[in-house]
mmCIF file of C-alpha atoms in Angstrom:
data_model
loop_
_atom_site.group_PDB
_atom_site.id
_atom_site.type_symbol
_atom_site.label_atom_id
_atom_site.label_comp_id
_atom_site.label_asym_id
_atom_site.label_seq_id
_atom_site.Cartn_x
_atom_site.Cartn_y
_atom_site.Cartn_z
ATOM 1 C CA MET A 11 53.508 77.703 226.717
ATOM 2 C CA ARG A 12 56.780 75.998 225.897
ATOM 3 C CA THR A 13 56.181 73.593 223.026
ATOM 4 C CA ALA A 14 58.420 70.791 221.755
ATOM 5 C CA LEU A 15 58.249 69.527 218.171
ATOM 6 C CA LEU A 16 59.441 65.957 217.641
ATOM 7 C CA GLN A 17 60.697 65.779 214.054
ATOM 8 C CA SER A 18 60.995 62.046 213.486
ATOM 9 C CA SER A 19 59.568 59.238 211.381
ATOM 10 C CA GLY A 20 60.006 56.857 214.282
ATOM 11 C CA ARG A 21 60.088 53.187 213.287
ATOM 12 C CA PRO A 22 57.497 52.639 210.531
ATOM 13 C CA GLY A 23 55.393 49.551 211.131
ATOM 14 C CA SER A 24 56.219 49.173 214.836
ATOM 15 C CA VAL A 25 53.814 50.728 217.314
ATOM 16 C CA ALA A 26 55.873 49.462 220.259
ATOM 17 C CA GLU A 27 59.078 51.090 218.998
ATOM 18 C CA ASN A 28 57.309 54.354 218.236
ATOM 19 C CA LEU A 29 55.928 54.466 221.754
ATOM 20 C CA LYS A 30 59.499 54.099 223.011
ATOM 21 C CA VAL A 31 60.661 56.969 220.775
ATOM 22 C CA LEU A 32 57.797 59.109 222.040
ATOM 23 C CA ASP A 33 58.570 58.240 225.666
ATOM 24 C CA GLU A 34 62.225 59.203 225.274
ATOM 25 C CA ALA A 35 61.303 62.475 223.541
ATOM 26 C CA ALA A 36 58.746 63.263 226.235
ATOM 27 C CA GLY A 37 61.453 62.880 228.871
ATOM 28 C CA ARG A 38 63.762 65.284 227.045
ATOM 29 C CA ALA A 39 60.954 67.743 226.383
ATOM 30 C CA ALA A 40 59.830 67.766 230.015
ATOM 31 C CA ALA A 41 63.413 68.248 231.199
ATOM 32 C CA ALA A 42 63.605 71.335 228.949
ATOM 33 C CA GLY A 43 60.439 72.775 230.500
ATOM 34 C CA ALA A 44 57.983 71.962 227.716
ATOM 35 C CA ALA A 45 54.290 71.724 228.567
ATOM 36 C CA LEU A 46 53.389 70.211 225.185
ATOM 37 C CA LEU A 47 55.083 67.689 222.902
ATOM 38 C CA ALA A 48 53.805 67.399 219.318
ATOM 39 C CA ALA A 49 54.664 64.443 217.063
ATOM 40 C CA PRO A 50 54.095 64.077 213.293
ATOM 41 C CA GLU A 51 51.266 62.679 211.202
ATOM 42 C CA MET A 52 50.773 58.907 211.602
ATOM 43 C CA PHE A 53 53.625 58.824 214.120
ATOM 44 C CA LEU A 54 52.170 55.898 216.038
ATOM 45 C CA THR A 55 52.452 53.462 213.128
ATOM 46 C CA GLY A 56 54.454 55.094 210.355
ATOM 47 C CA TYR A 57 52.990 56.723 207.262
ATOM 48 C CA ALA A 58 54.050 54.650 204.242
ATOM 49 C CA ILE A 59 52.903 51.307 205.632
ATOM 50 C CA GLY A 60 50.517 50.259 202.861
ATOM 51 C CA ASP A 61 47.783 47.806 203.787
ATOM 52 C CA ALA A 62 49.103 47.626 207.363
ATOM 53 C CA VAL A 63 47.112 50.828 207.943
ATOM 54 C CA GLY A 64 43.948 48.854 208.513
ATOM 55 C CA ARG A 65 45.659 46.248 210.677
ATOM 56 C CA LEU A 66 47.378 48.795 212.923
ATOM 57 C CA ALA A 67 44.479 51.247 213.198
ATOM 58 C CA GLU A 68 43.104 51.653 216.742
ATOM 59 C CA PRO A 69 40.142 53.365 218.381
ATOM 60 C CA ALA A 70 40.750 56.827 219.825
ATOM 61 C CA ASP A 71 40.526 55.281 223.290
ATOM 62 C CA GLY A 72 42.539 52.170 222.419
ATOM 63 C CA ASP A 73 45.600 50.589 223.994
ATOM 64 C CA SER A 74 48.048 53.033 222.440
ATOM 65 C CA ALA A 75 46.034 56.013 223.652
ATOM 66 C CA ASP A 76 46.248 54.530 227.137
ATOM 67 C CA ALA A 77 50.013 54.037 226.754
ATOM 68 C CA ILE A 78 50.485 57.634 225.600
ATOM 69 C CA ALA A 79 48.325 58.887 228.476
ATOM 70 C CA GLU A 80 50.680 57.048 230.839
ATOM 71 C CA ILE A 81 53.711 58.655 229.145
ATOM 72 C CA ALA A 82 52.111 62.097 229.396
ATOM 73 C CA THR A 83 51.285 61.615 233.064
ATOM 74 C CA ARG A 84 54.683 60.235 233.979
ATOM 75 C CA HIS A 85 56.534 63.121 232.319
ATOM 76 C CA GLY A 86 53.994 65.800 233.211
ATOM 77 C CA LEU A 87 53.292 67.255 229.778
ATOM 78 C CA ALA A 88 50.578 67.131 227.126
ATOM 79 C CA ILE A 89 51.175 65.078 223.959
ATOM 80 C CA ALA A 90 49.720 65.491 220.465
ATOM 81 C CA TYR A 91 50.342 62.693 217.967
ATOM 82 C CA GLY A 92 49.121 61.323 214.653
ATOM 83 C CA TYR A 93 47.720 57.808 214.209
ATOM 84 C CA PRO A 94 45.298 55.741 212.108
ATOM 85 C CA GLU A 95 41.972 55.704 213.932
ATOM 86 C CA ARG A 96 39.516 52.839 213.610
ATOM 87 C CA ASP A 97 35.837 53.526 214.206
ATOM 88 C CA GLY A 98 33.987 50.331 213.366
ATOM 89 C CA GLU A 99 34.819 49.514 209.752
ATOM 90 C CA THR A 100 35.955 53.062 209.004
ATOM 91 C CA VAL A 101 39.578 54.229 209.255
ATOM 92 C CA TYR A 102 40.570 57.882 209.598
ATOM 93 C CA ASN A 103 43.914 59.683 209.482
ATOM 94 C CA SER A 104 43.679 61.236 212.929
ATOM 95 C CA ALA A 105 45.539 63.261 215.525
ATOM 96 C CA GLN A 106 44.870 63.215 219.240
ATOM 97 C CA LEU A 107 45.772 65.527 222.111
ATOM 98 C CA ILE A 108 46.219 64.060 225.597
ATOM 99 C CA SER A 109 46.757 66.262 228.643
ATOM 100 C CA ALA A 110 49.482 66.026 231.273
ATOM 101 C CA ASP A 111 47.043 64.230 233.574
ATOM 102 C CA GLY A 112 46.220 61.629 230.915
ATOM 103 C CA THR A 113 42.858 63.069 229.834
ATOM 104 C CA ARG A 114 41.975 62.763 226.152
ATOM 105 C CA LEU A 115 41.297 66.418 225.259
ATOM 106 C CA ALA A 116 40.698 66.356 221.498
ATOM 107 C CA ASN A 117 40.634 63.985 218.548
ATOM 108 C CA TYR A 118 40.733 65.301 214.977
ATOM 109 C CA ARG A 119 40.135 63.424 211.719
ATOM 110 C CA LYS A 120 41.924 64.761 208.642
ATOM 111 C CA THR A 121 39.397 66.491 206.412
ATOM 112 C CA HIS A 122 41.465 66.886 203.221
ATOM 113 C CA LEU A 123 43.137 63.659 202.087
ATOM 114 C CA PHE A 124 46.259 63.942 199.940
ATOM 115 C CA GLY A 125 47.026 61.640 197.032
ATOM 116 C CA CYS A 126 45.988 58.116 196.095
ATOM 117 C CA PHE A 127 47.582 56.499 199.148
ATOM 118 C CA GLU A 128 45.433 58.426 201.598
ATOM 119 C CA ARG A 129 42.260 58.233 199.542
ATOM 120 C CA ASP A 130 42.704 54.457 199.241
ATOM 121 C CA HIS A 131 43.167 53.866 202.975
ATOM 122 C CA PHE A 132 41.221 56.572 204.809
ATOM 123 C CA THR A 133 37.828 58.209 205.017
ATOM 124 C CA PRO A 134 37.920 62.024 205.284
ATOM 125 C CA GLY A 135 36.741 63.604 208.508
ATOM 126 C CA GLU A 136 33.813 66.021 208.521
ATOM 127 C CA GLN A 137 34.606 68.321 211.471
ATOM 128 C CA PRO A 138 37.015 71.092 210.397
ATOM 129 C CA VAL A 139 37.492 72.763 213.783
ATOM 130 C CA VAL A 140 38.491 70.669 216.795
ATOM 131 C CA GLN A 141 39.773 72.548 219.857
ATOM 132 C CA ALA A 142 40.737 72.105 223.501
ATOM 133 C CA GLU A 143 41.860 74.379 226.307
ATOM 134 C CA LEU A 144 45.440 73.812 227.413
ATOM 135 C CA ASN A 145 47.486 75.967 229.812
ATOM 136 C CA GLY A 146 45.412 79.062 229.116
ATOM 137 C CA LEU A 147 45.489 78.698 225.337
ATOM 138 C CA THR A 148 42.822 77.506 222.929
ATOM 139 C CA VAL A 149 44.579 74.758 220.992
ATOM 140 C CA GLY A 150 43.295 73.597 217.609
ATOM 141 C CA MET A 151 44.251 70.546 215.571
ATOM 142 C CA MET A 152 44.724 69.961 211.880
ATOM 143 C CA ILE A 153 46.785 67.495 209.790
ATOM 144 C CA CYS A 154 49.273 68.279 207.007
ATOM 145 C CA TYR A 155 47.391 69.006 203.745
ATOM 146 C CA ASP A 156 44.563 70.644 205.722
ATOM 147 C CA VAL A 157 46.720 73.690 206.499
ATOM 148 C CA GLU A 158 47.176 74.364 202.786
ATOM 149 C CA PHE A 159 43.497 75.336 202.512
ATOM 150 C CA PRO A 160 43.138 78.931 203.748
ATOM 151 C CA GLU A 161 39.467 78.412 204.562
ATOM 152 C CA ASN A 162 40.382 75.680 207.045
ATOM 153 C CA VAL A 163 42.805 77.818 209.016
ATOM 154 C CA ARG A 164 40.524 80.862 208.869
ATOM 155 C CA ALA A 165 37.741 78.755 210.404
ATOM 156 C CA HIS A 166 40.068 78.102 213.335
ATOM 157 C CA ALA A 167 40.900 81.777 213.623
ATOM 158 C CA LEU A 168 37.221 82.709 213.729
ATOM 159 C CA ALA A 169 36.658 80.043 216.391
ATOM 160 C CA GLY A 170 39.398 81.546 218.561
ATOM 161 C CA THR A 171 42.267 79.117 218.116
ATOM 162 C CA ASP A 172 45.488 80.491 219.654
ATOM 163 C CA LEU A 173 47.857 77.633 218.827
ATOM 164 C CA LEU A 174 47.208 75.376 215.838
ATOM 165 C CA ILE A 175 48.982 72.005 216.046
ATOM 166 C CA VAL A 176 49.610 70.456 212.624
ATOM 167 C CA PRO A 177 51.149 66.960 212.627
ATOM 168 C CA THR A 178 52.363 66.481 209.074
ATOM 169 C CA ALA A 179 54.025 64.177 206.565
ATOM 170 C CA GLN A 180 55.319 66.810 204.148
ATOM 171 C CA MET A 181 57.327 65.364 201.311
ATOM 172 C CA HIS A 182 59.677 66.536 198.563
ATOM 173 C CA PRO A 183 59.211 68.728 196.508
ATOM 174 C CA PHE A 184 56.714 70.641 198.667
ATOM 175 C CA GLN A 185 59.117 72.034 201.249
ATOM 176 C CA PHE A 186 57.920 75.562 200.462
ATOM 177 C CA VAL A 187 54.875 74.772 202.627
ATOM 178 C CA ALA A 188 57.040 74.585 205.744
ATOM 179 C CA GLU A 189 59.342 77.369 204.633
ATOM 180 C CA SER A 190 56.814 79.943 203.434
ATOM 181 C CA LEU A 191 53.165 78.962 203.667
ATOM 182 C CA VAL A 192 52.995 78.074 207.361
ATOM 183 C CA PRO A 193 54.427 81.407 208.605
ATOM 184 C CA VAL A 194 51.978 83.217 206.307
ATOM 185 C CA ARG A 195 49.066 81.195 207.720
ATOM 186 C CA ALA A 196 50.151 82.204 211.228
ATOM 187 C CA TRP A 197 50.340 85.881 210.215
ATOM 188 C CA GLU A 198 47.104 86.148 208.241
ATOM 189 C CA ASN A 199 45.138 84.342 210.954
ATOM 190 C CA GLN A 200 46.909 85.845 213.971
ATOM 191 C CA MET A 201 47.790 82.613 215.733
ATOM 192 C CA TYR A 202 50.729 80.352 216.479
ATOM 193 C CA VAL A 203 51.119 77.390 214.128
ATOM 194 C CA ALA A 204 53.153 74.346 215.174
ATOM 195 C CA TYR A 205 53.900 72.295 212.053
ATOM 196 C CA VAL A 206 55.730 69.071 212.946
ATOM 197 C CA ASN A 207 56.997 66.859 210.149
ATOM 198 C CA ARG A 208 58.351 63.430 209.418
ATOM 199 C CA VAL A 209 61.857 63.179 208.010
ATOM 200 C CA GLY A 210 63.871 61.084 205.528
ATOM 201 C CA PRO A 211 62.942 58.294 203.102
ATOM 202 C CA GLU A 212 59.926 56.108 203.778
ATOM 203 C CA GLY A 213 58.480 53.880 201.077
ATOM 204 C CA GLU A 214 58.000 55.967 197.951
ATOM 205 C CA PHE A 215 58.210 59.241 199.877
ATOM 206 C CA GLU A 216 61.038 61.542 200.959
ATOM 207 C CA PHE A 217 59.937 63.612 203.928
ATOM 208 C CA VAL A 218 61.607 66.999 204.138
ATOM 209 C CA GLY A 219 61.621 67.822 207.861
ATOM 210 C CA LEU A 220 61.796 71.614 208.362
ATOM 211 C CA SER A 221 59.314 71.507 211.262
ATOM 212 C CA VAL A 222 58.443 75.003 212.406
ATOM 213 C CA LEU A 223 56.560 76.908 215.074
ATOM 214 C CA ALA A 224 55.568 80.227 213.554
ATOM 215 C CA GLY A 225 54.199 83.206 215.470
ATOM 216 C CA PRO A 226 51.394 85.652 214.637
ATOM 217 C CA ASP A 227 54.046 88.047 213.315
ATOM 218 C CA GLY A 228 54.925 85.513 210.605
ATOM 219 C CA ILE A 229 58.316 84.810 212.155
ATOM 220 C CA ALA A 230 59.546 81.294 212.908
ATOM 221 C CA ARG A 231 60.218 80.878 216.612
ATOM 222 C CA THR A 232 62.059 77.636 215.904
ATOM 223 C CA ARG A 233 62.805 75.626 212.805
ATOM 224 C CA ALA A 234 64.272 72.144 212.468
ATOM 225 C CA GLY A 235 66.619 70.989 209.740
ATOM 226 C CA ARG A 236 66.415 67.850 207.616
ATOM 227 C CA GLY A 237 67.274 65.246 210.267
ATOM 228 C CA GLU A 238 65.759 63.728 213.406
ATOM 229 C CA GLU A 239 65.433 66.573 215.873
ATOM 230 C CA LEU A 240 63.575 67.875 218.923
ATOM 231 C CA VAL A 241 63.093 71.652 218.790
ATOM 232 C CA PHE A 242 61.427 74.085 221.190
ATOM 233 C CA ALA A 243 59.585 77.391 221.106
ATOM 234 C CA ASP A 244 57.127 79.348 223.232
ATOM 235 C CA ALA A 245 53.539 80.276 222.417
ATOM 236 C CA ASP A 246 53.137 83.513 224.365
ATOM 237 C CA PRO A 247 49.514 84.590 225.008
ATOM 238 C CA GLY A 248 50.602 88.137 225.873
ATOM 239 C CA PHE A 249 52.424 88.587 222.576
ATOM 240 C CA LEU A 250 49.482 87.025 220.745
ATOM 241 C CA ALA A 251 47.024 89.500 222.279
ATOM 242 C CA ALA A 252 49.249 92.456 221.352
ATOM 243 C CA SER A 253 49.707 91.155 217.811
ATOM 244 C CA ARG A 254 45.967 90.760 217.323
ATOM 245 C CA GLU A 255 45.435 94.311 218.538
ATOM 246 C CA ALA A 256 47.989 95.633 216.048
ATOM 247 C CA ASN A 257 46.887 93.463 213.104
ATOM 248 C CA PRO A 258 43.079 93.416 212.990
ATOM 249 C CA TYR A 259 42.586 91.093 210.018
ATOM 250 C CA LEU A 260 39.614 89.341 211.562
ATOM 251 C CA GLN A 261 37.843 92.569 212.506
ATOM 252 C CA ASP A 262 38.442 94.094 209.073
ATOM 253 C CA ARG A 263 36.957 91.200 207.120
ATOM 254 C CA ARG A 264 33.834 91.799 204.997
ATOM 255 C CA PRO A 265 32.144 88.379 204.976
ATOM 256 C CA GLY A 266 29.259 89.647 202.892
ATOM 257 C CA LEU A 267 31.632 89.866 199.921
ATOM 258 C CA TYR A 268 32.827 86.273 200.197
ATOM 259 C CA GLY A 269 29.692 84.345 199.274
ATOM 260 C CA SER A 270 31.227 83.212 195.991
ATOM 261 C CA LEU A 271 33.804 81.190 197.919
ATOM 262 C CA VAL A 272 31.185 78.557 198.674
#
């Protein structure tokens, strides 16, 4: 499945402008044959927006979800994007996957919040594995800091995730996560990992870009630089099956030895 990663911080604070950026990227991605476009963490609103988080937060089935469903349908590709989700009085840092026919396939709430900003504005999610079927692949969702916990990604592997989509807001000086950790996660869990980052200065943060789609062999299929960019790579189910056959990490586990982990 050809996958496009939109490395962009959009226009922080403006949902309308970010929808325009997403629409334009979806057009370019579809023209290049992509079946999936993934955008970064909190792409809908911007990340470093302070108390505007609560004001701009929307339900999973809100107006912006409808607008993105229309974009997905018009361009004929699935879209994954990050946004602040409101559920009653509670706000989550969420990511949603919408299919090419506009169906809401999956909605994930970030389970591991990073830093004071996130802990002040969001409630952590409680469901670590959220999946959907897309173009013959089992697609899982996770957000940024979540991928840095090996237990989280291993839970996806055990649940059969083939392609893990990770909208992220990775900042300086943690670029080693994109450069080194993500390919290792893909290798040790025998899956594709699509890690799509924000870029440039935003509030007190400096986002490092370096979005990557890594394969189950630990090799980056595509990697962005430090600027706004749309990059592409394929998640190949045939290669994935062969890699899992050759690298039987999951079969060789001895769970009875791991009780101390919990």
